[in-house]
Amino acid sequence: MTTGLEIVRTVADLRAQVATWHAARATVAMVPTMGAIHEGHMSLVRQAASLADHVVASIFVNPLQFGPSEDFEAYPRGEARDAALLAEAGAELLYAPNASEMYPQGFATKVRVSDLTDVLCGASRPDHFDGVATVVTKLLLQCGPDIAIFGEKDFQQLLIIRRFVDDLNIPVKIVGGAIVREPDGLALSSRNAYLTAEERETAPLLHATLRQAAQEMASGLTTEHALESARAVLEAAGFRVDYLEARDPVTLAPVSGIVSAARILVAAFLGKTRLIDNVPVPPKA
Ligand code: AMP
């Protein structure tokens, strides 16, 4: 497949291309992914292309962020198809290193963000965010983009990335991208492919229930009441709720009672598939 997208696999080649662009006083935006490209990733690439002169996308299925019983081996891989979609959305360069380029023999460093990583997804996936923080730090330092874009789909991840980029003085502007959804509301995710036909029919209820809870909270119902009924709806439909919480949208501190600004975040299993989603609680009418 010809894509018009140049593919580089080493830090040296990536840096050489970015240096050429920077020497011409052009700006560079990076969109890190694990491949299995869908419209969610493509919207981030389009956003990147609207904010910078050149877009680098990366594909790296990062072993460090998968738990021992998670889907690292099964994670969908298909570089030619992914490259074509990234090019179509406006990426000019694809950085697709192999594991030994990213983690050479002797690699021994970990980036760990405290507090923010202990809750929500961090509570049920113990080393996940250390893996994410470590690889995103490396990707940003390897590429040196002016801007990097991450989806609000992974809301906790976005806050963690903002935190370590600030803490480590990494010279990049982090931008969040809106969640892209199927017409029925299900947030796009590579893992939606794991759903059976029956589970796929149930899945949109996750977003519908979050929206309902957010509206209830915005109209003055307490957080506890809104979340309790949301949980009951999801469980009755067959979801196994990992967490369903309302949190401060900046610090992720728990919120309770009647609140004005919050984010409701959920992780829930449908069969074997773990789905995550989140919505803002709109300001009171
Ligand atoms: P992943 O390949 O799953 O690691 O995702 C790569 C980037 O795409 C991350 O910044 C995700 O937050 C973002 N992303 C994944 N799904 C969506 C979606 N449905 N809408 C917007 N961004 C997304």
Short mmCIF file of C-alpha atoms in Angstrom, two decimals, residues 31-187:
data_model
loop_
_atom_site.label_atom_id
_atom_site.label_comp_id
_atom_site.label_asym_id
_atom_site.label_seq_id
_atom_site.Cartn_x
_atom_site.Cartn_y
_atom_site.Cartn_z
CA VAL A 31 0.02 12.33 18.09
CA PRO A 32 1.11 9.21 19.99
CA THR A 33 -0.99 6.06 19.46
CA MET A 34 -0.83 2.31 19.84
CA GLY A 35 -2.16 1.79 16.31
CA ALA A 36 -5.49 0.12 15.44
CA ILE A 37 -6.28 3.56 14.07
CA HIS A 38 -9.88 4.73 14.13
CA GLU A 39 -11.74 8.02 13.72
CA GLY A 40 -10.79 9.03 17.30
CA HIS A 41 -7.08 8.95 16.45
CA MET A 42 -7.75 10.58 13.08
CA SER A 43 -9.56 13.49 14.70
CA LEU A 44 -6.46 14.09 16.87
CA VAL A 45 -4.28 14.08 13.74
CA ARG A 46 -6.62 16.57 12.03
CA GLN A 47 -6.55 18.77 15.13
CA ALA A 48 -2.74 18.51 15.15
CA ALA A 49 -2.61 19.52 11.47
CA SER A 50 -4.74 22.57 12.25
CA LEU A 51 -2.37 23.64 15.06
CA ALA A 52 1.06 22.97 13.56
CA ASP A 53 2.86 22.91 10.21
CA HIS A 54 3.81 19.22 10.37
CA VAL A 55 2.29 16.22 12.13
CA VAL A 56 4.21 13.23 13.45
CA ALA A 57 2.09 10.26 14.50
CA SER A 58 3.59 7.38 16.41
CA ILE A 59 2.56 3.78 16.75
CA PHE A 60 4.04 1.77 19.58
CA VAL A 61 2.21 -0.95 21.47
CA ASN A 62 3.91 -0.33 24.77
CA PRO A 63 4.50 -3.53 26.72
CA LEU A 64 5.14 -1.56 29.95
CA GLN A 65 1.54 -0.38 30.21
CA PHE A 66 -0.14 -3.78 29.93
CA GLY A 67 -0.72 -5.93 33.01
CA PRO A 68 0.27 -9.63 32.94
CA SER A 69 -3.29 -10.79 32.21
CA GLU A 70 -4.12 -7.99 29.77
CA ASP A 71 -4.32 -8.00 25.97
CA PHE A 72 -0.75 -7.03 24.91
CA GLU A 73 -0.35 -10.06 22.61
CA ALA A 74 -3.91 -9.81 21.25
CA TYR A 75 -3.82 -6.02 20.73
CA PRO A 76 -4.77 -5.40 17.06
CA ARG A 77 -1.77 -4.65 14.84
CA GLY A 78 -1.82 -3.63 11.17
CA GLU A 79 0.73 -1.02 10.18
CA ALA A 80 -0.12 -0.63 6.47
CA ARG A 81 -3.78 0.10 7.16
CA ASP A 82 -2.91 2.38 10.09
CA ALA A 83 -0.36 4.32 8.02
CA ALA A 84 -2.91 4.92 5.25
CA LEU A 85 -5.47 6.30 7.71
CA LEU A 86 -2.93 8.51 9.50
CA ALA A 87 -1.77 9.91 6.15
CA GLU A 88 -5.36 10.54 5.10
CA ALA A 89 -5.90 12.57 8.28
CA GLY A 90 -2.81 14.69 7.62
CA ALA A 91 0.19 13.02 9.26
CA GLU A 92 3.43 13.36 7.31
CA LEU A 93 5.70 11.15 9.37
CA LEU A 94 5.03 7.93 11.22
CA TYR A 95 7.40 6.98 14.01
CA ALA A 96 7.03 3.24 14.57
CA PRO A 97 9.97 2.03 16.67
CA ASN A 98 10.39 -1.59 17.64
CA ALA A 99 10.62 -2.61 21.29
CA SER A 100 14.43 -2.76 21.30
CA GLU A 101 14.69 0.84 20.04
CA MET A 102 12.37 1.98 22.84
CA TYR A 103 13.70 -0.27 25.60
CA PRO A 104 17.25 -1.34 24.75
CA GLN A 105 19.05 -3.96 26.82
CA GLY A 106 19.69 -2.53 30.29
CA PHE A 107 16.79 -0.05 30.27
CA ALA A 108 16.05 0.69 33.93
CA THR A 109 14.22 4.00 34.29
CA LYS A 110 10.61 4.58 35.23
CA VAL A 111 8.59 7.79 35.30
CA ARG A 112 6.05 7.69 38.09
CA VAL A 113 3.48 10.37 38.93
CA SER A 114 2.18 10.21 42.52
CA ASP A 115 -1.42 10.50 43.68
CA LEU A 116 -3.11 11.02 40.29
CA THR A 117 -2.09 7.48 39.33
CA ASP A 118 -3.42 5.76 42.46
CA VAL A 119 -7.13 6.25 41.75
CA LEU A 120 -9.71 5.22 39.11
CA CYS A 121 -7.90 3.21 36.38
CA GLY A 122 -4.71 3.29 38.45
CA ALA A 123 -6.39 1.41 41.30
CA SER A 124 -7.38 -1.53 39.09
CA ARG A 125 -4.37 -1.44 36.73
CA PRO A 126 -1.44 -1.05 39.17
CA ASP A 127 1.55 -0.40 36.84
CA HIS A 128 -0.41 0.94 33.90
CA PHE A 129 0.21 4.66 34.34
CA ASP A 130 3.91 4.20 35.15
CA GLY A 131 4.15 2.48 31.77
CA VAL A 132 2.23 5.29 30.07
CA ALA A 133 4.24 8.06 31.78
CA THR A 134 7.53 6.36 30.93
CA VAL A 135 6.75 5.81 27.25
CA VAL A 136 5.14 9.23 26.71
CA THR A 137 8.13 10.92 28.34
CA LYS A 138 10.40 9.01 25.97
CA LEU A 139 8.26 9.75 22.91
CA LEU A 140 8.21 13.47 23.71
CA LEU A 141 11.97 13.59 24.31
CA GLN A 142 12.69 11.51 21.22
CA CYS A 143 10.58 13.68 18.93
CA GLY A 144 10.78 17.13 20.54
CA PRO A 145 7.45 18.36 19.15
CA ASP A 146 6.07 21.84 19.89
CA ILE A 147 2.62 20.40 20.61
CA ALA A 148 1.40 16.92 21.55
CA ILE A 149 -2.26 15.90 21.42
CA PHE A 150 -3.99 13.30 23.58
CA GLY A 151 -7.65 12.31 23.68
CA GLU A 152 -10.04 13.15 26.50
CA LYS A 153 -11.27 9.57 26.08
CA ASP A 154 -8.38 8.72 28.42
CA PHE A 155 -9.13 11.64 30.72
CA GLN A 156 -7.01 10.48 33.66
CA GLN A 157 -4.11 9.78 31.30
CA LEU A 158 -4.36 13.32 29.90
CA LEU A 159 -4.14 14.84 33.41
CA ILE A 160 -1.19 12.60 34.31
CA ILE A 161 0.63 13.64 31.13
CA ARG A 162 0.00 17.34 31.88
CA ARG A 163 1.39 16.76 35.40
CA PHE A 164 4.71 15.13 34.46
CA VAL A 165 5.26 17.44 31.49
CA ASP A 166 5.01 20.36 33.93
CA ASP A 167 6.99 18.63 36.67
CA LEU A 168 9.83 17.60 34.34
CA ASN A 169 9.85 20.88 32.36
CA ILE A 170 9.41 19.05 29.08
CA PRO A 171 9.16 21.87 26.52
CA VAL A 172 5.91 20.90 24.80
CA LYS A 173 2.34 22.17 24.87
CA ILE A 174 -0.15 19.41 25.74
CA VAL A 175 -3.52 19.71 24.02
CA GLY A 176 -6.62 17.61 24.72
CA GLY A 177 -8.83 16.28 21.93
CA ALA A 178 -12.60 15.76 22.25
CA ILE A 179 -13.96 12.21 22.45
CA VAL A 180 -15.15 10.83 19.11
CA ARG A 181 -18.23 8.61 19.43
CA GLU A 182 -20.27 6.25 17.31
CA PRO A 183 -23.67 7.72 16.33
CA ASP A 184 -25.21 5.78 19.24
CA GLY A 185 -22.81 7.41 21.72
CA LEU A 186 -20.29 4.62 22.27
CA ALA A 187 -16.81 6.16 22.48
#
